[in-house]
mmCIF file of C-alpha atoms and ligand atoms in Angstrom:
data_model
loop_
_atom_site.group_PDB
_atom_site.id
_atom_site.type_symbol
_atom_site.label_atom_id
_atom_site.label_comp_id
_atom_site.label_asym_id
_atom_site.label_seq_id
_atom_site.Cartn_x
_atom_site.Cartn_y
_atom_site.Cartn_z
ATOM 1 C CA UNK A 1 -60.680 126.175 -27.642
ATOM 2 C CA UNK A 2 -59.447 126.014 -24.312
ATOM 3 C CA UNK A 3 -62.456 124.282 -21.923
ATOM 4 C CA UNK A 4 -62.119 124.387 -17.798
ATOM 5 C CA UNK A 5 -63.132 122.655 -14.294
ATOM 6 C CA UNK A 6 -63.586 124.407 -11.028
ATOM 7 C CA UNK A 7 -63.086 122.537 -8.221
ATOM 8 C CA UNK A 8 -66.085 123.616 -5.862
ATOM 9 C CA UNK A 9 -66.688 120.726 -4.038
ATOM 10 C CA UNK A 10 -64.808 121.319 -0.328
ATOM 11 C CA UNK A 11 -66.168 121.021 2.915
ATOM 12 C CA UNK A 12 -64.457 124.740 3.495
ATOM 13 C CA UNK A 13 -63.547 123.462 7.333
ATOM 14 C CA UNK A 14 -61.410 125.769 8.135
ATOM 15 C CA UNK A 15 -64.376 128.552 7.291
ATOM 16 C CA UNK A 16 -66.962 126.543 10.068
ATOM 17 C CA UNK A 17 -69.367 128.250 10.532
ATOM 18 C CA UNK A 18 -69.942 130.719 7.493
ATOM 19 C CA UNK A 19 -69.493 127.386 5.321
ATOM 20 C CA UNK A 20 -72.384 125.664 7.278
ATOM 21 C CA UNK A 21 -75.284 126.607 4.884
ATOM 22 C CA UNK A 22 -72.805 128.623 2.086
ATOM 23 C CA UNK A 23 -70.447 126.536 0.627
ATOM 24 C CA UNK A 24 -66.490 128.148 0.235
ATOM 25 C CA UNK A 25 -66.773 129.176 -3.402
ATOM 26 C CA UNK A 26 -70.581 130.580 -3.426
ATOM 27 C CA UNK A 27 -69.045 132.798 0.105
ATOM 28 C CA UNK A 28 -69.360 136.475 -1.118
ATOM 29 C CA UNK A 29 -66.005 138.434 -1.873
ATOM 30 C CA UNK A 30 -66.063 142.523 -2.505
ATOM 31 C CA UNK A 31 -70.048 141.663 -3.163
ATOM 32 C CA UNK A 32 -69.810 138.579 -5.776
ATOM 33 C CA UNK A 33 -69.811 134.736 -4.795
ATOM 34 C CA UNK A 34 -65.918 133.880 -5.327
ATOM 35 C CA UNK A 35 -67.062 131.377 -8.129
ATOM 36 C CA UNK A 36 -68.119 134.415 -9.903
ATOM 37 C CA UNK A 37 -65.185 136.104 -10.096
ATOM 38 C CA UNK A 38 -63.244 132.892 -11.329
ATOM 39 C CA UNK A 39 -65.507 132.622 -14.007
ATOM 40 C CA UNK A 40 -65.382 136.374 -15.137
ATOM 41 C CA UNK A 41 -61.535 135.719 -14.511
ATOM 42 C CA UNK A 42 -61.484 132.639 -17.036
ATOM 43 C CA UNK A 43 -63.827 134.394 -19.696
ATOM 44 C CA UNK A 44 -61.233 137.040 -19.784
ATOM 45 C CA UNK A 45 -58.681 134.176 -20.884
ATOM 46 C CA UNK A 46 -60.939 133.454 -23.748
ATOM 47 C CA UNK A 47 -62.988 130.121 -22.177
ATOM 48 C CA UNK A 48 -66.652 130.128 -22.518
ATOM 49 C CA UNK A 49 -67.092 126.609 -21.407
ATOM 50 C CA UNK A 50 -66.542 125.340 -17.697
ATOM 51 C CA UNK A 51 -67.926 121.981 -15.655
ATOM 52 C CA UNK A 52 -68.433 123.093 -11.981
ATOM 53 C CA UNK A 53 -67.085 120.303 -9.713
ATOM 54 C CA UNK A 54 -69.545 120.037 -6.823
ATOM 55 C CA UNK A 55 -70.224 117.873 -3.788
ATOM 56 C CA UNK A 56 -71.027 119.626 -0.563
ATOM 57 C CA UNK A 57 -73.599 121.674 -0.698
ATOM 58 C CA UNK A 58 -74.251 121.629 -4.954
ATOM 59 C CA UNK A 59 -77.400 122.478 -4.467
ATOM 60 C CA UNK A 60 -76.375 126.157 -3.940
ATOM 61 C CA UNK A 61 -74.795 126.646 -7.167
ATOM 62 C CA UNK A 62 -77.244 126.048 -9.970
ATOM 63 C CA UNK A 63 -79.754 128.597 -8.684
ATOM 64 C CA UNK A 64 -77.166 131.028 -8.771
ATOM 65 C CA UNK A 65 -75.322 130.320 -11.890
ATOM 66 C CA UNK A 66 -77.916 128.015 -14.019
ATOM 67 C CA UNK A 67 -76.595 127.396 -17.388
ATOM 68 C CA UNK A 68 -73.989 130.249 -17.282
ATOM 69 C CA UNK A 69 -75.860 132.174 -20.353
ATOM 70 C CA UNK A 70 -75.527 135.366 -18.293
ATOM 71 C CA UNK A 71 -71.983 135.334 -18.295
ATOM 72 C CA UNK A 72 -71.724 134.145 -21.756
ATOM 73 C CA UNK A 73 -70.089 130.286 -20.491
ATOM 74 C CA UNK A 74 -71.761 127.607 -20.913
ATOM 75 C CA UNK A 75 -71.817 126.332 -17.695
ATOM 76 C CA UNK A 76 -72.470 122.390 -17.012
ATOM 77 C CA UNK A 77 -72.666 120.664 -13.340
ATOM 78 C CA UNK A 78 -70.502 117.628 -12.432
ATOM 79 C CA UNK A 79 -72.054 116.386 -9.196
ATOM 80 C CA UNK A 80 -70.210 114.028 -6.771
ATOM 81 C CA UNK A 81 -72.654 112.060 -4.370
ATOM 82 C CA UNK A 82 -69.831 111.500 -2.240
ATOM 83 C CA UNK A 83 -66.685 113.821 -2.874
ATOM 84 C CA UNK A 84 -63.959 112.331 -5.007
ATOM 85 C CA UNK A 85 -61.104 114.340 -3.142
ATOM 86 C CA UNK A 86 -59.454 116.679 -6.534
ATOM 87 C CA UNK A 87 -58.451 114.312 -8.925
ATOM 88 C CA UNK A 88 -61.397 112.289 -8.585
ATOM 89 C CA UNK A 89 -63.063 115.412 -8.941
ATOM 90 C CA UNK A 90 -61.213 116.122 -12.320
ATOM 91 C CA UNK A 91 -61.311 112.600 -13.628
ATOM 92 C CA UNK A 92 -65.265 113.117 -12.957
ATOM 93 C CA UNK A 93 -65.926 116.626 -14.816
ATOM 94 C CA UNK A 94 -63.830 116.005 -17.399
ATOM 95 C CA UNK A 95 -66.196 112.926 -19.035
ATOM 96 C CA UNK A 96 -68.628 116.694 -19.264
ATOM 97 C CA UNK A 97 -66.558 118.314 -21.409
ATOM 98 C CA UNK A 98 -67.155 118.610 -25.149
ATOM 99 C CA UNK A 99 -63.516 118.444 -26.836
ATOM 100 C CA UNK A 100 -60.432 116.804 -26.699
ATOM 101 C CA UNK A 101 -58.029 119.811 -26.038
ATOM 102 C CA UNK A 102 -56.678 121.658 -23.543
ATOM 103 C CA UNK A 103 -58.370 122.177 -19.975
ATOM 104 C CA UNK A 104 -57.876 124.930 -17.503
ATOM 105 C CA UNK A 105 -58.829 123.767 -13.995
ATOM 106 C CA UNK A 106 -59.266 125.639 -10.956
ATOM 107 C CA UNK A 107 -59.013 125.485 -7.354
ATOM 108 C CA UNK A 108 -62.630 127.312 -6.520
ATOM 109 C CA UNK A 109 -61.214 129.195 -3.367
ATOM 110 C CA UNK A 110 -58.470 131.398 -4.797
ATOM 111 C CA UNK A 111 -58.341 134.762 -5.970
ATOM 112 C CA UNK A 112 -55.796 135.346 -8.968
ATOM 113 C CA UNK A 113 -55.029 138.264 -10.849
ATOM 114 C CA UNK A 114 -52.571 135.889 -12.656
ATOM 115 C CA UNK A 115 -52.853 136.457 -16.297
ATOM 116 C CA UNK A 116 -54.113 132.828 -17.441
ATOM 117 C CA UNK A 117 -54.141 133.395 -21.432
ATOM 118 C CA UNK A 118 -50.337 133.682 -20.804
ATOM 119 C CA UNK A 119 -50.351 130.609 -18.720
ATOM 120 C CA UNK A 120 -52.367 128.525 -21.635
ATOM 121 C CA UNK A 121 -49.633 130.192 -24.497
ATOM 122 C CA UNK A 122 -46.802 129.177 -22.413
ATOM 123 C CA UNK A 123 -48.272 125.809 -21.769
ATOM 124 C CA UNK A 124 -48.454 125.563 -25.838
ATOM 125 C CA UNK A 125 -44.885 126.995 -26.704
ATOM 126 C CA UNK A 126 -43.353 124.640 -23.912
ATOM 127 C CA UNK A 127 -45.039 121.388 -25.339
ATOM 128 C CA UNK A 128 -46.088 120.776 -21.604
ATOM 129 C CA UNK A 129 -48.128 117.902 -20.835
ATOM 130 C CA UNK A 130 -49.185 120.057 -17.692
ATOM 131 C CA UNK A 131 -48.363 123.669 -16.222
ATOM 132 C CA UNK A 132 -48.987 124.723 -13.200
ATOM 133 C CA UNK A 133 -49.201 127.952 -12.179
ATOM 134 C CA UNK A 134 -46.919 128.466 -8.791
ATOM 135 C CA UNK A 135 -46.721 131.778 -6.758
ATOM 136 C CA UNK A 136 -44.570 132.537 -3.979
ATOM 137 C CA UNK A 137 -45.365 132.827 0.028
ATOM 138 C CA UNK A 138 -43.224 133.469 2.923
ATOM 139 C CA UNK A 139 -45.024 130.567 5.026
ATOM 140 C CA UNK A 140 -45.308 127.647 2.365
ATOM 141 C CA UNK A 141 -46.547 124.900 5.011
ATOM 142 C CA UNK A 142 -49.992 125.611 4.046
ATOM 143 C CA UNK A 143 -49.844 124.738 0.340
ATOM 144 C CA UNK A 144 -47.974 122.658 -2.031
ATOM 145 C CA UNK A 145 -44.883 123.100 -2.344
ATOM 146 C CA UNK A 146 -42.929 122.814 -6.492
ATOM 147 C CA UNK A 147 -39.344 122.658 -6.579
ATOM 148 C CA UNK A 148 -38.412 123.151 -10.602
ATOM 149 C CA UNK A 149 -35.227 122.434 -12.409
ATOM 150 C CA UNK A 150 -33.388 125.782 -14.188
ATOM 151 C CA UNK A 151 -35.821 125.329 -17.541
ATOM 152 C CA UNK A 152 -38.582 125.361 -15.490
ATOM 153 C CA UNK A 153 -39.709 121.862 -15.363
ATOM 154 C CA UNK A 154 -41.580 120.498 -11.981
ATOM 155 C CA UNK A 155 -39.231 118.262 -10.032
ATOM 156 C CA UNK A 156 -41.181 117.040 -7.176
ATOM 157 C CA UNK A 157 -44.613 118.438 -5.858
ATOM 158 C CA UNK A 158 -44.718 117.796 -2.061
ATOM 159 C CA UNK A 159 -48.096 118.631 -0.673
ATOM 160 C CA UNK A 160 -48.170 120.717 3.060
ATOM 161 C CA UNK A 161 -44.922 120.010 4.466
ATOM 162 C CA UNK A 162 -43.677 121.139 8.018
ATOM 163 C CA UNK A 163 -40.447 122.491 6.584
ATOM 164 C CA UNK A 164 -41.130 123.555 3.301
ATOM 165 C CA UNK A 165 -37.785 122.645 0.693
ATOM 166 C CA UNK A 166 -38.939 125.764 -1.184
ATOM 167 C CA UNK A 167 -41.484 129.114 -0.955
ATOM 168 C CA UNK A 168 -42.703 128.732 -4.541
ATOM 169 C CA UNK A 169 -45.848 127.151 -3.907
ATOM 170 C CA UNK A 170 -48.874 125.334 -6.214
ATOM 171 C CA UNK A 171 -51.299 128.113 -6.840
ATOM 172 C CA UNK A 172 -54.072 125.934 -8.079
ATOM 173 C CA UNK A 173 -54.719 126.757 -11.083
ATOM 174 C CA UNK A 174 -53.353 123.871 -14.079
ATOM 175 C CA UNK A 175 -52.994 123.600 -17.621
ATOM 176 C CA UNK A 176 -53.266 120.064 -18.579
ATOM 177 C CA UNK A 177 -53.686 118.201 -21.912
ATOM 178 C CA UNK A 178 -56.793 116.210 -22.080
ATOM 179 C CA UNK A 179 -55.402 113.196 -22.348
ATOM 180 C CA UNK A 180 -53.340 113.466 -19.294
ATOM 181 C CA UNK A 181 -56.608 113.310 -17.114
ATOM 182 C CA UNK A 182 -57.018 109.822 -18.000
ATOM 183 C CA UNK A 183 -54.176 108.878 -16.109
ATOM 184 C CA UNK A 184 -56.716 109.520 -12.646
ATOM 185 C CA UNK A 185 -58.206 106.145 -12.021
ATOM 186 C CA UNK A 186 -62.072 106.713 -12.885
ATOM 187 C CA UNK A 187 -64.783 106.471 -9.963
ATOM 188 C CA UNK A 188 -61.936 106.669 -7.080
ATOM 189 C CA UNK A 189 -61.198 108.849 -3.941
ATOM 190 C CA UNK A 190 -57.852 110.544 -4.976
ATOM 191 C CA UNK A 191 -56.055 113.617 -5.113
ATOM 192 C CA UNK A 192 -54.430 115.493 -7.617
ATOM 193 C CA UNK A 193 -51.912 116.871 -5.162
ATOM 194 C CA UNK A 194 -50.733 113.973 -3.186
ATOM 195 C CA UNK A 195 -50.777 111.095 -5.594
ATOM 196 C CA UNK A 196 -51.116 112.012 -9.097
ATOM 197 C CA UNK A 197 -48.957 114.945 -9.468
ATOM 198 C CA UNK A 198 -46.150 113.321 -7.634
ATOM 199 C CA UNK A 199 -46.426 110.203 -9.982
ATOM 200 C CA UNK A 200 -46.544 112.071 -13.161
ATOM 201 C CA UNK A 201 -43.278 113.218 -11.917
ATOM 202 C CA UNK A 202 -42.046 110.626 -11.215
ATOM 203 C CA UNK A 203 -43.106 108.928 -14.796
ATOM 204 C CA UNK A 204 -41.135 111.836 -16.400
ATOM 205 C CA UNK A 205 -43.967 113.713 -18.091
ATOM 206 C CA UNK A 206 -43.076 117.178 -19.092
ATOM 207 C CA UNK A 207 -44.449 118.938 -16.722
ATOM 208 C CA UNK A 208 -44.259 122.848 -15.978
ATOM 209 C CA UNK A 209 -44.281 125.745 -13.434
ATOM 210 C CA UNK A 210 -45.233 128.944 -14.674
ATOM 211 C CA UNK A 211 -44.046 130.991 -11.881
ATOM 212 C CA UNK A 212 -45.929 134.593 -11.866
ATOM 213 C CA UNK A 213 -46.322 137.013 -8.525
ATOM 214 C CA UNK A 214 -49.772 138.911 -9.412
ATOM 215 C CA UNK A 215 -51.967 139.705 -6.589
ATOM 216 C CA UNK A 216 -52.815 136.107 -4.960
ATOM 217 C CA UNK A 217 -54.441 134.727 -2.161
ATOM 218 C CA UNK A 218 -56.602 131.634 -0.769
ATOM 219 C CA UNK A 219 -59.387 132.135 0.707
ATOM 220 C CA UNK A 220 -59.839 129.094 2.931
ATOM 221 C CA UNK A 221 -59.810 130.846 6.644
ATOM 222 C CA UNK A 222 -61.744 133.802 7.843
ATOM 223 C CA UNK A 223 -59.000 135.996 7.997
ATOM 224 C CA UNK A 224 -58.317 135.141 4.430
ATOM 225 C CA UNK A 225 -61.546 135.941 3.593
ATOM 226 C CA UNK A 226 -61.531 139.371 4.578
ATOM 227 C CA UNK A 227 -58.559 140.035 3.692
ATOM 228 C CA UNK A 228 -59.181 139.060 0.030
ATOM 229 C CA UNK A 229 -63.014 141.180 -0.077
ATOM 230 C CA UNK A 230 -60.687 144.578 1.555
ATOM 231 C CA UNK A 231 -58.238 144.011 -1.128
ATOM 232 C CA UNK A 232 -60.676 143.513 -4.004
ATOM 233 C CA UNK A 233 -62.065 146.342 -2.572
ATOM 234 C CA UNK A 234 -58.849 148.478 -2.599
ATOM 235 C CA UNK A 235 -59.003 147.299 -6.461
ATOM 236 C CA UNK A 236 -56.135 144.410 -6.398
ATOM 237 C CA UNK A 237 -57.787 143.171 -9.251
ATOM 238 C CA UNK A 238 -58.123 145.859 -11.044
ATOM 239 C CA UNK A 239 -61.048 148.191 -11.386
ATOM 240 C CA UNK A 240 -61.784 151.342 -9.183
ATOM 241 C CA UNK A 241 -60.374 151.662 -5.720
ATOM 242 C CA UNK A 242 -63.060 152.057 -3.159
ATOM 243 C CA UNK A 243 -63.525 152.732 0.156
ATOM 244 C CA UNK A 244 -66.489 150.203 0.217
ATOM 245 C CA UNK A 245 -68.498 148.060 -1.787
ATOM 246 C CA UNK A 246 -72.641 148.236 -1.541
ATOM 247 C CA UNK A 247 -74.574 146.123 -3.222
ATOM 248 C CA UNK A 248 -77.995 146.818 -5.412
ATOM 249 C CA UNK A 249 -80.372 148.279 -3.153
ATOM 250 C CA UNK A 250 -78.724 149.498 0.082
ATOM 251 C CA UNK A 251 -79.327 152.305 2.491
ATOM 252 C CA UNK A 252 -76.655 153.977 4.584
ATOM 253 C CA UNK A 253 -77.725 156.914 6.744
ATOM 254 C CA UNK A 254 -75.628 159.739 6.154
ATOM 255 C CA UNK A 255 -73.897 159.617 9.595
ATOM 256 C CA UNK A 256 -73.143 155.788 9.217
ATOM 257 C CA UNK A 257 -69.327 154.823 8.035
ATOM 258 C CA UNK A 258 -68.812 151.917 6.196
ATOM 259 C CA UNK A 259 -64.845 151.779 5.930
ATOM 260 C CA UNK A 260 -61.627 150.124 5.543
ATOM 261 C CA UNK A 261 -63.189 147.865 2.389
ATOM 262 C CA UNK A 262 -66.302 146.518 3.707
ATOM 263 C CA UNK A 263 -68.162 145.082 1.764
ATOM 264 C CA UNK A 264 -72.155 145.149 1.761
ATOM 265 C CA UNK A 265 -74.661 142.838 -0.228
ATOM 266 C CA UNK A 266 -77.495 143.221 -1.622
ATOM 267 C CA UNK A 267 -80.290 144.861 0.241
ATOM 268 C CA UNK A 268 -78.549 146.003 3.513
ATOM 269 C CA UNK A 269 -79.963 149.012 6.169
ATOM 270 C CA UNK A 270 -76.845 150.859 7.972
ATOM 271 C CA UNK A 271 -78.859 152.873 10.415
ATOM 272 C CA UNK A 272 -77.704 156.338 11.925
ATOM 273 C CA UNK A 273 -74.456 156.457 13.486
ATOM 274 C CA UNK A 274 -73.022 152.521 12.758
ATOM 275 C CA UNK A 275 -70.164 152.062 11.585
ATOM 276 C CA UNK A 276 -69.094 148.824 9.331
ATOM 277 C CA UNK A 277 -65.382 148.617 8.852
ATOM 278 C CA UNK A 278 -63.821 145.866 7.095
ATOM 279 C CA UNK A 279 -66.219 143.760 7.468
ATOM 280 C CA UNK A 280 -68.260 141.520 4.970
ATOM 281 C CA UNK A 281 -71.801 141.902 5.433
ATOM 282 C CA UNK A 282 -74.178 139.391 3.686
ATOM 283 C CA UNK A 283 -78.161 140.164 1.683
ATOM 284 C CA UNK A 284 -80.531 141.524 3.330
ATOM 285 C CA UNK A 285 -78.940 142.613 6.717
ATOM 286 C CA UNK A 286 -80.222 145.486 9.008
ATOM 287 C CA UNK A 287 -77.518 147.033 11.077
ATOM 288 C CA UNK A 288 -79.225 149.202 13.951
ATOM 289 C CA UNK A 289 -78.176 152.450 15.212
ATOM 290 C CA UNK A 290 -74.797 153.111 16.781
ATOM 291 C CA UNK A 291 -73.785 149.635 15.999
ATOM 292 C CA UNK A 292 -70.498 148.438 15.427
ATOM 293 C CA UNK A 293 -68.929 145.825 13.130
ATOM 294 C CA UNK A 294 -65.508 145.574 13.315
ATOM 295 C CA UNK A 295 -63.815 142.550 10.475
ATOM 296 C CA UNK A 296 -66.402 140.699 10.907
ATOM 297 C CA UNK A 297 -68.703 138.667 8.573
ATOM 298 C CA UNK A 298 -72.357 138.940 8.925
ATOM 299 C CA UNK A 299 -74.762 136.277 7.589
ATOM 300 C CA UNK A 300 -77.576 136.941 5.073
ATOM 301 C CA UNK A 301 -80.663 138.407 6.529
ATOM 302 C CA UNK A 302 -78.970 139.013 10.204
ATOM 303 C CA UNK A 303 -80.150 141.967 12.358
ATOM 304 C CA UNK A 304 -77.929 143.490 14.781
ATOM 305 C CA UNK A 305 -79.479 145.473 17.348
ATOM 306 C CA UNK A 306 -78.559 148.923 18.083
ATOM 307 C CA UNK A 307 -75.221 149.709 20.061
ATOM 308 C CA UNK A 308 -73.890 145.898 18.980
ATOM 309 C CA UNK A 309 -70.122 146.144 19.599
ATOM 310 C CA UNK A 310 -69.121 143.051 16.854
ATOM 311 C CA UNK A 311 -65.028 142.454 16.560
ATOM 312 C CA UNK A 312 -64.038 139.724 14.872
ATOM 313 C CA UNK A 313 -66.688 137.147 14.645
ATOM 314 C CA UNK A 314 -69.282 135.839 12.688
ATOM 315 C CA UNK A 315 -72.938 136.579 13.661
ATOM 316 C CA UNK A 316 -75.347 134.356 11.830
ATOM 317 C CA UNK A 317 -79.047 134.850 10.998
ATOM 318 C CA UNK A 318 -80.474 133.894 14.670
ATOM 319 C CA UNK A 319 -78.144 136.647 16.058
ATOM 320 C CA UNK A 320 -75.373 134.526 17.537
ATOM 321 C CA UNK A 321 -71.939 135.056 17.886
ATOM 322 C CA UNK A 322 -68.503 133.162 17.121
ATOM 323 C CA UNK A 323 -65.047 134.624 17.335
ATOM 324 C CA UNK A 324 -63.415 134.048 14.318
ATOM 325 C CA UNK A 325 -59.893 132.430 14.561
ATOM 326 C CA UNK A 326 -57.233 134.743 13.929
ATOM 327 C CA UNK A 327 -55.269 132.771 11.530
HETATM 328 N N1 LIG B 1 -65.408 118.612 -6.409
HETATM 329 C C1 LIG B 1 -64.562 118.492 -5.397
HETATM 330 N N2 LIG B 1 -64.485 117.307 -4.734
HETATM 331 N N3 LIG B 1 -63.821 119.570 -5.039
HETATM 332 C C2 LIG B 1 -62.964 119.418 -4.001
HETATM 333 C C3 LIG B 1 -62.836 118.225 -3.276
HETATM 334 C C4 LIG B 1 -63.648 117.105 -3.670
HETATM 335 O O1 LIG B 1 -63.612 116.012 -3.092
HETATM 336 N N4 LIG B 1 -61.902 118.415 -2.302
HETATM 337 C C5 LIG B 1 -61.475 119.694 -2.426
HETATM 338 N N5 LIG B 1 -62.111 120.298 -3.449
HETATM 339 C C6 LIG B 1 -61.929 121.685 -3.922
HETATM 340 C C7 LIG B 1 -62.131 122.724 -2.842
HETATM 341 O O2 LIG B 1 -63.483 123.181 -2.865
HETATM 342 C C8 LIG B 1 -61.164 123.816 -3.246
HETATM 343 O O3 LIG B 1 -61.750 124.718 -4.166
HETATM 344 C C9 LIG B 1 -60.052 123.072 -3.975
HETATM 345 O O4 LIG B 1 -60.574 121.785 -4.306
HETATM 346 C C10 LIG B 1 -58.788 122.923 -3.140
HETATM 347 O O5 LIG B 1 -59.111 122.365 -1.892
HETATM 348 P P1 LIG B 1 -58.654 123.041 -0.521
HETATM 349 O O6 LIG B 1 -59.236 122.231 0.585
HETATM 350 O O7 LIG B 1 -58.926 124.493 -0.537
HETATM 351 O O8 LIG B 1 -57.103 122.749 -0.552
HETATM 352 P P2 LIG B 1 -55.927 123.583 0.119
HETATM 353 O O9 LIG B 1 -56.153 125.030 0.076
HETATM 354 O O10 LIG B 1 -55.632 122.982 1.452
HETATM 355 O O11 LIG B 1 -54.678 123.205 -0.855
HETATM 356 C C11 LIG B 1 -54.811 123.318 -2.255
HETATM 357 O O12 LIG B 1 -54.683 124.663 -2.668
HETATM 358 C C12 LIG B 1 -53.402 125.300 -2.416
HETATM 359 C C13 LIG B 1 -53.445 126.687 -3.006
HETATM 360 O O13 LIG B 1 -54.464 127.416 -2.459
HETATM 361 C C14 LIG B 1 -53.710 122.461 -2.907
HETATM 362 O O14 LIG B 1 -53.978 122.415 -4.292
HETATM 363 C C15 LIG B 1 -52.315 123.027 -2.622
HETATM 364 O O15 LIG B 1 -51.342 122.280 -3.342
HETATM 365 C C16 LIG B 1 -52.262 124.483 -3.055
HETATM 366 O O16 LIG B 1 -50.986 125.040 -2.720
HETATM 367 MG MG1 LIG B 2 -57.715 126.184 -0.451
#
């Protein structure tokens, strides 16, 4: 049985300030914590066990989650007092997990509709030692970047370059045999993308890329962000294409819009004549009459006053503002 790690232990810096009390993977996407949908994503691959990596901010996680019975996974907590940077992180989880076989692990900020059961069987009929899944972007400076031979085999893995050899990028979401894992020194800062999978390279394990093009995306900026709730929304993962999501217990007035793939939590008041449009708006919110919200996100519990014009920015509980960056 295939067992996994998700790697939820970022400062999400580039999502200051809607990571200040939330951390990156718990931040709600088309009304679910991102987390979640990994996990329902993974349990539809056939794994029902999975150590959480956490550091900043754990604390949010095991309210939420607890032992994973809900989901059917059961779900076990790897903390890291001081964050291990991702292979520590691995090296860490992995003394959690119960077997000896293969792992799954996950980057906790990406949304894949990648089909990973076919990633694990093509891991097993290659004889890899590792397979990552790789997508391609048309800006690859971002990411890592996975140059691969004709059969397939991973050649170099150069991590955020300013001009990118190739477009077909690490999508963050490996394969690797158990065993493998032990090669990340124990109890050290180090990262899976700058210095171990460039040495395993170099050290000529067989290493794969399982190149696939399904919906993807990373959530790590604002813009991201929305964009991934609209599209998971719009159904880019499957499911029913909406107009907008509300969650469990919501009012909209009859002359309010909530549009474009805005998404609503649990709890929220759209008063008469406010619009929402693609926007993410958190629990417990209270938009007032004739009020605006314009891609946006909206901490839990905020009100917004009537005839609030909100464009781009974040407005957090105490009712200020930020522009969010474009990129
Ligand atoms: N537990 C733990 N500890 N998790 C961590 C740590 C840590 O010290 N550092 C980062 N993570 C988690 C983050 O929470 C995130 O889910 C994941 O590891 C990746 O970190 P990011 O900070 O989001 O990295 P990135 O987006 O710049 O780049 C990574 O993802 C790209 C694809 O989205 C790399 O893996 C790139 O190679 C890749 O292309
Ligand atoms: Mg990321």
């Amino acid at each position: 049985m295939t067992e996994a790690i998700l790697l939820v232990g970022g400062m999400g810096t580039r999502l200051m300030p809607l990571t200040r009390n939330t951390p990156k993977p718990m931040l709600p996407v088309a009304g679910l914590p991102v987390t979640e949908h990994q996990l329902l994503m993974a349990k539809r691959a056939g794994i029902t066990s999975i150590v959480l990596a956490t550091s900043y901010l754990s604390e949010i996680f095991i309210p939420y989650f607890g032992d994973g019975s809900r989901w059917g996974i059961d779900l076990r907590y790897a903390v890291e007092e001081q964050p291990l940077g991702t292979g520590g992180a691995i090296r860490n989880a992995a003394e959690l997990l119960h077997g000896d076989s293969t792992v799954a692990i996950f980057n906790g900020d990406v949304l894949t509709g990648h089909d990973l059961a076919k990633q694990i069987d093509f891991h097993t009929s290659h004889r890899a030692e590792v397979t990552l899944h790789l997508t391609r972007v048309t800006d690859a400076r971002a990411y890592g970047c996975v140059p691969l031979d004709a059969d397939g085999r991973v050649t170099d893995f150069l991590e955020k370059m300013e001009n990118p050899i190739t477009n077909t990028i690490n999508a963050g979401c490996y394969v690797f045999e158990r065993e493998v894992i032990d090669f990340i020194p124990a109890r050290t800062v180090v990262s899976i993308e700058r210095e171990i999978f460039p040495k395993l390279v170099a050290e000529g394990k067989n290493i794969f890329g399982f190149v696939d093009d399904s919906y993807w995306l990373d959530i790590g900026t604002p813009s991201a962000l929305l964009q991934g709730s609209r599209d998971l929304v719009a159904g880019a993962l499957g499911g029913q294409k909406s107009e907008f999501f509300a969650g469990r217990g919501c009012s909209i007035a009859p002359d309010a819009k909530v549009i474009a793939g805005s998404s609503l939590g649990a709890h929220v008041k759209v008063e008469n004549g406010a619009i929402v449009q693609g926007s993410i708006v958190c629990d417990d919110v209270k938009v007032g009459q004739r009020s605006e919200i314009i891609n946006s996100f909206i901490a839990p519990g905020t009100f917004i006053a009537p005839e609030s014009k909100i464009v781009d920015s974040y407005c957090a509980k105490d009712g200020t503002f930020s522009l969010l960056t474009p990129k």
